Tab-separated table of C-alpha atoms and ligand atoms in Angstrom:
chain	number	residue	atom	x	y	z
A	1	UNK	CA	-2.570	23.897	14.770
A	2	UNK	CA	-4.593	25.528	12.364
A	3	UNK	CA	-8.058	25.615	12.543
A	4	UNK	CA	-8.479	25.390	8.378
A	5	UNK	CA	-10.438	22.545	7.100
A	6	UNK	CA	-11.448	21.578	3.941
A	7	UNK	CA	-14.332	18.952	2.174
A	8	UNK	CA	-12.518	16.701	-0.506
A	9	UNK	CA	-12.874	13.757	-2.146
A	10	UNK	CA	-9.310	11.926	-2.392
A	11	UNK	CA	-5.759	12.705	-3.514
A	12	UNK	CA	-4.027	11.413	-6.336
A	13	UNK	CA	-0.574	10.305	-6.432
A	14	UNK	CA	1.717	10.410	-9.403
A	15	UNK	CA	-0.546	12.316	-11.513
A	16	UNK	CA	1.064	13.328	-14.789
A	17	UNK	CA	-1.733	15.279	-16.135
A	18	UNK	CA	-2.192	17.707	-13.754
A	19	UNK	CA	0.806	20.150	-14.371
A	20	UNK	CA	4.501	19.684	-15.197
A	21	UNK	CA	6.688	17.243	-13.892
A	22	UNK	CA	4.874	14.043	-11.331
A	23	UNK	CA	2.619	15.439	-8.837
A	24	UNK	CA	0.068	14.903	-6.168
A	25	UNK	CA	-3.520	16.175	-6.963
A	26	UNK	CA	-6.069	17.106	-4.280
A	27	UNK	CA	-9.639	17.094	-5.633
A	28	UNK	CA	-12.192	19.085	-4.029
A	29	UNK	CA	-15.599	18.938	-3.992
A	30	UNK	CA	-18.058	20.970	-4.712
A	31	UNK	CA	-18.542	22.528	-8.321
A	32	UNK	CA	-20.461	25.924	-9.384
A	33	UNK	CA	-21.127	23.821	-13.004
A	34	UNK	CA	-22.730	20.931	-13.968
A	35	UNK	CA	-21.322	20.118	-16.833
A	36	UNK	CA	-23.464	17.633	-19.045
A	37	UNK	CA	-19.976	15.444	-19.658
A	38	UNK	CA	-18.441	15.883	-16.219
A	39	UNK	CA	-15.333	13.184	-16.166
A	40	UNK	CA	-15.712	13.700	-11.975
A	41	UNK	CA	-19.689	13.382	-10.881
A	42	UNK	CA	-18.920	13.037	-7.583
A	43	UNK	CA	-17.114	16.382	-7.241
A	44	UNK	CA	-20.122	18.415	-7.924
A	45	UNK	CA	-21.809	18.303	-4.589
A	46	UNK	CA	-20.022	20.016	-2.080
A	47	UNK	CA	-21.837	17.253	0.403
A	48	UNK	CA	-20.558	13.860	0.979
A	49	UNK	CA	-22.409	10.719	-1.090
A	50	UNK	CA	-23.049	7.203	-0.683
A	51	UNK	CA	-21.591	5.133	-3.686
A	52	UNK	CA	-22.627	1.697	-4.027
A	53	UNK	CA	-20.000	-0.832	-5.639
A	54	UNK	CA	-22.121	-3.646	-6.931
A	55	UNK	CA	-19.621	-6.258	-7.828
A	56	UNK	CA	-18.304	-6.119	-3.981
A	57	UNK	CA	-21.617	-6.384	-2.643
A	58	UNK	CA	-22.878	-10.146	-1.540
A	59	UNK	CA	-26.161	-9.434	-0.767
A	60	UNK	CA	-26.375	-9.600	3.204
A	61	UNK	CA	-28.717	-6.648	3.533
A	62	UNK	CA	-27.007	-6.090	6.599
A	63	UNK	CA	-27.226	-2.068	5.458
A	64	UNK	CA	-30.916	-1.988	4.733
A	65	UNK	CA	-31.040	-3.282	8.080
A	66	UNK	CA	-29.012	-0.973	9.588
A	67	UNK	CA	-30.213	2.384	8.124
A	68	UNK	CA	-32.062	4.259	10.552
A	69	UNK	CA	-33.540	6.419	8.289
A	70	UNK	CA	-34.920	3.308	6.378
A	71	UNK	CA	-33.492	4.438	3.085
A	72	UNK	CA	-31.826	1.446	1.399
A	73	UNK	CA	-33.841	-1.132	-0.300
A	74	UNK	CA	-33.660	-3.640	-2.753
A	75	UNK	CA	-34.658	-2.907	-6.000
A	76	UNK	CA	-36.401	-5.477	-8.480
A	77	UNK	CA	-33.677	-5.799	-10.263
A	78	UNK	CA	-31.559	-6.533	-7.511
A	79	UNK	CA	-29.571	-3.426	-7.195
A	80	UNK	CA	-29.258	-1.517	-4.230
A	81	UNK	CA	-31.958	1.628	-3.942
A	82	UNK	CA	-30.378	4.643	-2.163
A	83	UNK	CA	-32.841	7.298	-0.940
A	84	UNK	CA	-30.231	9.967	-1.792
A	85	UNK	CA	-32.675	12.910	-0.842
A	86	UNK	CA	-33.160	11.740	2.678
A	87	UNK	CA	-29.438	10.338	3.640
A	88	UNK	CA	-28.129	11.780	6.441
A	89	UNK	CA	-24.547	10.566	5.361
A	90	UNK	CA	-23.963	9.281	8.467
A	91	UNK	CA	-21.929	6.136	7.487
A	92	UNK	CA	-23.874	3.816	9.462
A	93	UNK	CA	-24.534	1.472	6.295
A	94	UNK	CA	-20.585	1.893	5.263
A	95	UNK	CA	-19.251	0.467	8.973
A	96	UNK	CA	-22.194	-2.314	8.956
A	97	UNK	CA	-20.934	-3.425	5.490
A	98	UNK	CA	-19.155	-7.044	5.517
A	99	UNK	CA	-17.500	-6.844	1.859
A	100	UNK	CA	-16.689	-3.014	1.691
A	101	UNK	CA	-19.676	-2.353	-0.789
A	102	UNK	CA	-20.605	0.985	0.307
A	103	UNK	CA	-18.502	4.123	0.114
A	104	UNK	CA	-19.114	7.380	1.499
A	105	UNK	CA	-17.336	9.996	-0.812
A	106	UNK	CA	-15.979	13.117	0.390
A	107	UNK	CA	-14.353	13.838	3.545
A	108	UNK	CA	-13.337	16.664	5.957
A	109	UNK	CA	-9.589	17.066	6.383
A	110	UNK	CA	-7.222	19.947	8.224
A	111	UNK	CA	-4.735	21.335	6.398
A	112	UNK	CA	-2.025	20.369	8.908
A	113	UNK	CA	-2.568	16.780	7.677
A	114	UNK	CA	-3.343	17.323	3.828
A	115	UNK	CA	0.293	19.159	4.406
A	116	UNK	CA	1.433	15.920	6.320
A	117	UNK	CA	0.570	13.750	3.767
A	118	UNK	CA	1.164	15.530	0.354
A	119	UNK	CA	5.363	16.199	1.604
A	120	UNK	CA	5.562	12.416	1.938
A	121	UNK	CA	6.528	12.402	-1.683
A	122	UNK	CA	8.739	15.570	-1.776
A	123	UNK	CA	11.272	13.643	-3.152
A	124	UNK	CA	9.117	13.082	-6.497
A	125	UNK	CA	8.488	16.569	-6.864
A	126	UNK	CA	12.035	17.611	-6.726
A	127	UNK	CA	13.285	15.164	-9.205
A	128	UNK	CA	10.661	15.307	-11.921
A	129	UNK	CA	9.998	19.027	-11.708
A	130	UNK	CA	6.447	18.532	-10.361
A	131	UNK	CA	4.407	19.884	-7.049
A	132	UNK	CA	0.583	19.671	-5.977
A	133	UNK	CA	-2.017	20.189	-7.633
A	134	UNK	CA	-5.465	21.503	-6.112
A	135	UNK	CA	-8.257	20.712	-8.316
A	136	UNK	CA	-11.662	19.106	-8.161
A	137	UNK	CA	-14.724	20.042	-8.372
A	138	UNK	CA	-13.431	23.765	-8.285
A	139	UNK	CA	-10.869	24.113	-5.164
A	140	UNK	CA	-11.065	27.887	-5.748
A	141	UNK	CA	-14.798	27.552	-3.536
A	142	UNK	CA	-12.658	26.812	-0.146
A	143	UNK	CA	-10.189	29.682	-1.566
A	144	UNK	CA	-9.225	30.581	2.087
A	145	UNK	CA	-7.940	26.773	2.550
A	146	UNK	CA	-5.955	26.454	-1.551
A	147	UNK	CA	-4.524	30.215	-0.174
A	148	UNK	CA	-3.002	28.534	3.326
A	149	UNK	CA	-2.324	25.341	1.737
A	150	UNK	CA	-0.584	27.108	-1.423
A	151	UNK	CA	1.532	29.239	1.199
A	152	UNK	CA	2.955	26.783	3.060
A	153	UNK	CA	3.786	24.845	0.515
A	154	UNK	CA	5.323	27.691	-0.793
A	155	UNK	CA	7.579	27.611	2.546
A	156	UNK	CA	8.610	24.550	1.804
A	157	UNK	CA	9.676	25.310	-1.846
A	158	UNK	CA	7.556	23.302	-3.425
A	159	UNK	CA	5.108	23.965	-6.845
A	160	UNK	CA	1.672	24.696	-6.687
A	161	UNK	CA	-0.478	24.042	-9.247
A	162	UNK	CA	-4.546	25.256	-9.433
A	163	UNK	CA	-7.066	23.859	-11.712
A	164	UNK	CA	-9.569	25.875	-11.972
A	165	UNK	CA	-13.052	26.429	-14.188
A	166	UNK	CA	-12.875	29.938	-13.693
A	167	UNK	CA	-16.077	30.440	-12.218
A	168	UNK	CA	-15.323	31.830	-8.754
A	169	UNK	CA	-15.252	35.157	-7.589
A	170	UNK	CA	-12.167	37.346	-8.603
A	171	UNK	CA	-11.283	37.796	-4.362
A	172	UNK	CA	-10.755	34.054	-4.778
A	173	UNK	CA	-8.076	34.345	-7.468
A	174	UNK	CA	-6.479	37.520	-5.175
A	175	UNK	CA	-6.107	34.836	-2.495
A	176	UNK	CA	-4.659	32.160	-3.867
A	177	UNK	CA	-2.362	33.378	-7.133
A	178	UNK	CA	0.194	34.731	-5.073
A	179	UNK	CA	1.740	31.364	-4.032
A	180	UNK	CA	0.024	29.978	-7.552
A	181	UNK	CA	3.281	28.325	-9.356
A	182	UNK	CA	0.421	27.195	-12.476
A	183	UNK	CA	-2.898	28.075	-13.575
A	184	UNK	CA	-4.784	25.840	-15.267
A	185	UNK	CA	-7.483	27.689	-16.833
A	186	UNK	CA	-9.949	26.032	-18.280
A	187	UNK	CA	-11.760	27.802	-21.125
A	188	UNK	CA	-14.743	25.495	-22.556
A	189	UNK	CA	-17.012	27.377	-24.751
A	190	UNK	CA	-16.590	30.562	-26.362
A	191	UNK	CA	-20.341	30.732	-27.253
A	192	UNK	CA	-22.033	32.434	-23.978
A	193	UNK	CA	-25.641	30.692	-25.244
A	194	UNK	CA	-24.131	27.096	-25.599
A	195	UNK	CA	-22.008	27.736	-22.293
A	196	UNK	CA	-25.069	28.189	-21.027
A	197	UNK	CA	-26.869	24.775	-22.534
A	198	UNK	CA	-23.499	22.812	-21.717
A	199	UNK	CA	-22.689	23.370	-18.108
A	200	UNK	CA	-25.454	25.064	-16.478
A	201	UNK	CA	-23.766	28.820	-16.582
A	202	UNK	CA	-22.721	31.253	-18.716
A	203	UNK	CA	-19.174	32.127	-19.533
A	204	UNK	CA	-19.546	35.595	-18.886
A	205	UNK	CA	-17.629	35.469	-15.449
A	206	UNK	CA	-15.385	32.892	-16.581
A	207	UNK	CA	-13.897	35.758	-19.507
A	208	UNK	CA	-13.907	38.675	-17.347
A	209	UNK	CA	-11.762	36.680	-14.626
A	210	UNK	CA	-9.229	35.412	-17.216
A	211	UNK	CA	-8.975	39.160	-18.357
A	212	UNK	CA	-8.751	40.238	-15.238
A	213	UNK	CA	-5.882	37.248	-15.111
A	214	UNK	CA	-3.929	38.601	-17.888
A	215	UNK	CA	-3.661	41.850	-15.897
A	216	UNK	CA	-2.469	40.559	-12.577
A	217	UNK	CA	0.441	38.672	-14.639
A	218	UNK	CA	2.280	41.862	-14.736
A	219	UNK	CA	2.644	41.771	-11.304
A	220	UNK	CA	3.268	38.124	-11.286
A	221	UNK	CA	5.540	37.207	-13.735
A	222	UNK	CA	6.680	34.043	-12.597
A	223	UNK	CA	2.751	32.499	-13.060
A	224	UNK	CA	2.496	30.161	-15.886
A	225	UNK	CA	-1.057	30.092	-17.617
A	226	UNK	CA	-1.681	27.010	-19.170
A	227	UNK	CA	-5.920	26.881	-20.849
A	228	UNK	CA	-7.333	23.641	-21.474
A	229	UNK	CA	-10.358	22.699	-23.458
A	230	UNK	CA	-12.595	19.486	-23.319
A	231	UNK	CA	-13.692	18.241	-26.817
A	232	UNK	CA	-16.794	17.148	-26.470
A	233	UNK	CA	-18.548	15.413	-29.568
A	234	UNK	CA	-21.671	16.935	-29.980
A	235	UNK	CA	-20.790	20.293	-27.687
A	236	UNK	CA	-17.831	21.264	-27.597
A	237	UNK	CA	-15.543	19.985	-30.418
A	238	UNK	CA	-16.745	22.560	-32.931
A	239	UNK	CA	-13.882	23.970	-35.199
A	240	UNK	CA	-15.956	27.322	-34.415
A	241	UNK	CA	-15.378	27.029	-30.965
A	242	UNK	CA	-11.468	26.491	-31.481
A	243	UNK	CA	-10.987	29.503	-33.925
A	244	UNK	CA	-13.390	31.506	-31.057
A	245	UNK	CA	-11.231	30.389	-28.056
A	246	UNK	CA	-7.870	30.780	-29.875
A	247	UNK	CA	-9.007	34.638	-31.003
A	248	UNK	CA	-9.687	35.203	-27.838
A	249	UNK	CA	-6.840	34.385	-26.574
A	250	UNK	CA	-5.094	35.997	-29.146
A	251	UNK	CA	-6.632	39.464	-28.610
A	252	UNK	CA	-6.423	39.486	-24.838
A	253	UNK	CA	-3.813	37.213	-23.467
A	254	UNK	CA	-1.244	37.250	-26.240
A	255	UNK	CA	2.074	35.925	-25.328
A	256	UNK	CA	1.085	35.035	-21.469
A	257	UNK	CA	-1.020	31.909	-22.634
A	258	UNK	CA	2.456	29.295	-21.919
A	259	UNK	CA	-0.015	26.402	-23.475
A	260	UNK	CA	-3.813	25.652	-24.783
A	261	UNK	CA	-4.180	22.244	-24.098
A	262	UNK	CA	-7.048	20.316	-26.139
A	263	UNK	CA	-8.357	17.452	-24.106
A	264	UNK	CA	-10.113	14.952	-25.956
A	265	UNK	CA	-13.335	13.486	-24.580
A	266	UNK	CA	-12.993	9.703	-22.685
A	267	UNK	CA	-15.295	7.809	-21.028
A	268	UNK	CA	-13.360	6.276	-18.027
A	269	UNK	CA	-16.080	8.149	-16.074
A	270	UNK	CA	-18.735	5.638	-17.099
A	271	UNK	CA	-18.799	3.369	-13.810
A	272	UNK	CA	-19.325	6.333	-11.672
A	273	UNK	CA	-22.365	7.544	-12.924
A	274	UNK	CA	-23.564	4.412	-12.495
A	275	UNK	CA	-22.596	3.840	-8.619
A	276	UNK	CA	-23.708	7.365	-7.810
A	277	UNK	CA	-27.339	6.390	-9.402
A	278	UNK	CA	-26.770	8.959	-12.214
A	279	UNK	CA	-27.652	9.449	-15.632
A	280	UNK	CA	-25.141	9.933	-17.876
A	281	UNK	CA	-25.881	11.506	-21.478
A	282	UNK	CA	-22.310	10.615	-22.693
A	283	UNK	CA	-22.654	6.715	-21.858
A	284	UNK	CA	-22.597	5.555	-25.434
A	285	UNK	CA	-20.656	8.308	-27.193
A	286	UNK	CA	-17.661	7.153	-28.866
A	287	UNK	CA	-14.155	8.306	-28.710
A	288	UNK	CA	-13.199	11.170	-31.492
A	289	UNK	CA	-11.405	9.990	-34.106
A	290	UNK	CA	-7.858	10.619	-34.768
A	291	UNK	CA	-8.668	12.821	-37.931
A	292	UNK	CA	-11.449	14.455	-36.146
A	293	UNK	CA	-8.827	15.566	-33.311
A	294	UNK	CA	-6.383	16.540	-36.151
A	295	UNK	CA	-9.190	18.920	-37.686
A	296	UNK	CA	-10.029	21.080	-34.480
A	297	UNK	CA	-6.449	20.919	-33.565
A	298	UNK	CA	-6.083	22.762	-37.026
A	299	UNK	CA	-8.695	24.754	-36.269
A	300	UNK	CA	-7.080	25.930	-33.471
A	301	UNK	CA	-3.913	26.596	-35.562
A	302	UNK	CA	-5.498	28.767	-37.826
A	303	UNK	CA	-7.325	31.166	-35.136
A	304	UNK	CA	-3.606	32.225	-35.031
A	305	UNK	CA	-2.274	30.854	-31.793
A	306	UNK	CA	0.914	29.956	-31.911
A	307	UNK	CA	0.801	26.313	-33.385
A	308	UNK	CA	3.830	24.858	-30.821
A	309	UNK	CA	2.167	25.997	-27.893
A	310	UNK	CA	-1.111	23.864	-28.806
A	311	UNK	CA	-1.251	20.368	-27.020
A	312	UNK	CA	-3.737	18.019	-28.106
A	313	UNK	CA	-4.263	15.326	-25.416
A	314	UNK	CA	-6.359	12.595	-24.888
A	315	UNK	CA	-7.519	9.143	-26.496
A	316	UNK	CA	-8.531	8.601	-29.218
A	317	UNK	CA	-10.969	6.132	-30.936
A	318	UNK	CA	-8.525	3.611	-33.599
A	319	UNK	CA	-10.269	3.425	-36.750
A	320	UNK	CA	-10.998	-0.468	-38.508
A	321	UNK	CA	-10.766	-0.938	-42.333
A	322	UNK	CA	-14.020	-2.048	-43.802
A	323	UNK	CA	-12.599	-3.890	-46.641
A	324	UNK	CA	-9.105	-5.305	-45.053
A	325	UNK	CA	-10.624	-5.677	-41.117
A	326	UNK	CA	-7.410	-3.690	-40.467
A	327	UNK	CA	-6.498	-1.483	-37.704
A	328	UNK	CA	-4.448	1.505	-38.149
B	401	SF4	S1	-25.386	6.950	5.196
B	401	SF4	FE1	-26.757	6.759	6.983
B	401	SF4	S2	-28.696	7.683	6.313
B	401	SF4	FE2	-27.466	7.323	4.458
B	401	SF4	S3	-28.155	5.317	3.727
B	401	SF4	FE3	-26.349	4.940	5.025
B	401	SF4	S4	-27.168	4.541	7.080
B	401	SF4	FE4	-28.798	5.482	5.860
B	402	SF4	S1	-24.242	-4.628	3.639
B	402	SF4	FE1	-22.808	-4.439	1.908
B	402	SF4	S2	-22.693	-6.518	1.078
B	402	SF4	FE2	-24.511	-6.469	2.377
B	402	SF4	S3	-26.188	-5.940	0.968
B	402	SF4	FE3	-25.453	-4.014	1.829
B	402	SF4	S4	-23.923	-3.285	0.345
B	402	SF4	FE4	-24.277	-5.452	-0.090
């Protein structure tokens, strides 16, 4: 039995997103950025958190009784006020709970059962071309777990897949590439200053570790680089940011970059700001438009990356006629 564990939040099952072909995703948690649209809030702390789900809740106060730290209260409003500071996590308030209101996110699992439980759907993998995917958060912070995980999957013949924001330290990416089937890279901001303003850290790191990258590839061939960029009105989705990203790419990585994904920005992520008692900056920013997406999707034609292996993804906002009250 090994003695490898590792702090995640959940996995998901027949994820199409998260590589080629169907796959299960294990999201970590724990994240070196904060970034100010983060689509996963309750990946950044490494720690476990206490999520409240209003519309379950029936307003027993059977946890503000049972907290012995006295941290729960009711608020005038009538929502439920979590001392976050001072929680001990202990999940007191969760097993007290009648209607499954609280949640405690984030968990501590060994990798002999994370490897139990993602081979239950083997038989997915091997017909749609897909594998596992570690992401998060940034998986590459428990490197030594991804690394044993990745191997033994490995043994079993199975593809590996690790989503990464490239902030880690380069012994990380030693460790796990070797049994690394796909990188997902993702490459935000070009602009070190906004980088900065955006998500807390510079990129600085982020550029010298995809360089460094781009070197290793010689020795492994077989790794497929895939880079994917967020769109984010107001920070990122800048057609400067495109044509910087795409040279980039262009002078450093050219021909190893398999696919630049562009992801454009959603707001599925709204609910979980709110049950983590966070503010959210992106609450009332709309969807890009289809001919916004179309633009910085040119942009990033024009930088000189080769146009077939740009993806745009995402949703986007549908656009109503004024005049007609008609929807294209
Ligand atoms: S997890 Fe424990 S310390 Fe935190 S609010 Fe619930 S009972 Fe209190
Ligand atoms: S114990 Fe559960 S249902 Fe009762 S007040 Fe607390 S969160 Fe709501």
């Amino acid at each position: 039995m090994s003695p490898l564990t590792a702090r995640i939040l959940h996995l998901q099952r027949f994820s199409t997103e998260d590589g080629p072909g169907i796959r299960t995703t294990v999201f970590f948690k724990g994240c070196p950025l904060r970034c100010a649209w983060c689509h996963n809030p309750e990946s950044m702390s490494p720690n476990p958190q206490l999520q409240w789900l209003e519309t379950r809740c029936i307003g027993c106060n059977t946890c503000i009784q049972t907290c012995p730290q006295g941290n729960l209260r009711r608020a005038p409003n009538g929502s439920l006020h979590i001392a976050r500071d001072d929680c001990l996590a202990c999940g007191k308030c969760v097993d007290a709970c009648p209607a499954n209101a609280l949640e405690m996110l984030g968990h501590t699992v060994s990798l002999e059962d994370l490897l139990a439980e993602v081979l239950k759907d083997r038989s997915y993998y091997e017909t749609s071309g897909g594998g596992i995917t570690a992401s998060g958060g940034e998986p590459g912070l428990q490197a030594d777990f991804v690394a044993e995980f990745f191997r033994r999957l490995k043994q079993e013949h199975l593809s590996t897949a690790f989503d990464t924001c490239g902030l880690i330290a380069s012994a990380a990416f030693e460790k796990i590439l070797p049994y690394t089937d796909w990188l997902l890279y993702d490459l935000k901001e070009i602009d070190e200053e906004k980088h900065r303003r955006f998500t807390s850290q510079g990129n600085q790191r982020i550029l010298q570790n995809l360089l460094q990258i781009g070197e290793w590839m010689n020795d492994f061939p077989t790794l497929h680089l895939w880079i994917r960029t967020p769109l984010i009105p107001g920070a990122t989705a800048r057609t400067d940011n495109l044509l910087g990203i795409g040279d980039f790419l262009i002078k450093n990585l050219n021909g190893k970059v398999e696919r630049w994904e562009l992801c454009a920005f959603n707001n599925l992520c709204r609910d979980k700001y709110r049950r983590l008692g966070m503010d959210w900056d992106y609450q009332h920013t709309p969807l890009l438009t289809a001919e916004e997406l179309t633009t910085l999707t040119e942009a990033a034609r024009v930088s000189g990356f080769p146009p077939d292996l740009i993806i745009p993804t995402g949703a986007t906002r549908v656009q109503v006629l004024e005049t007609e009250g008609e929807t294209l």
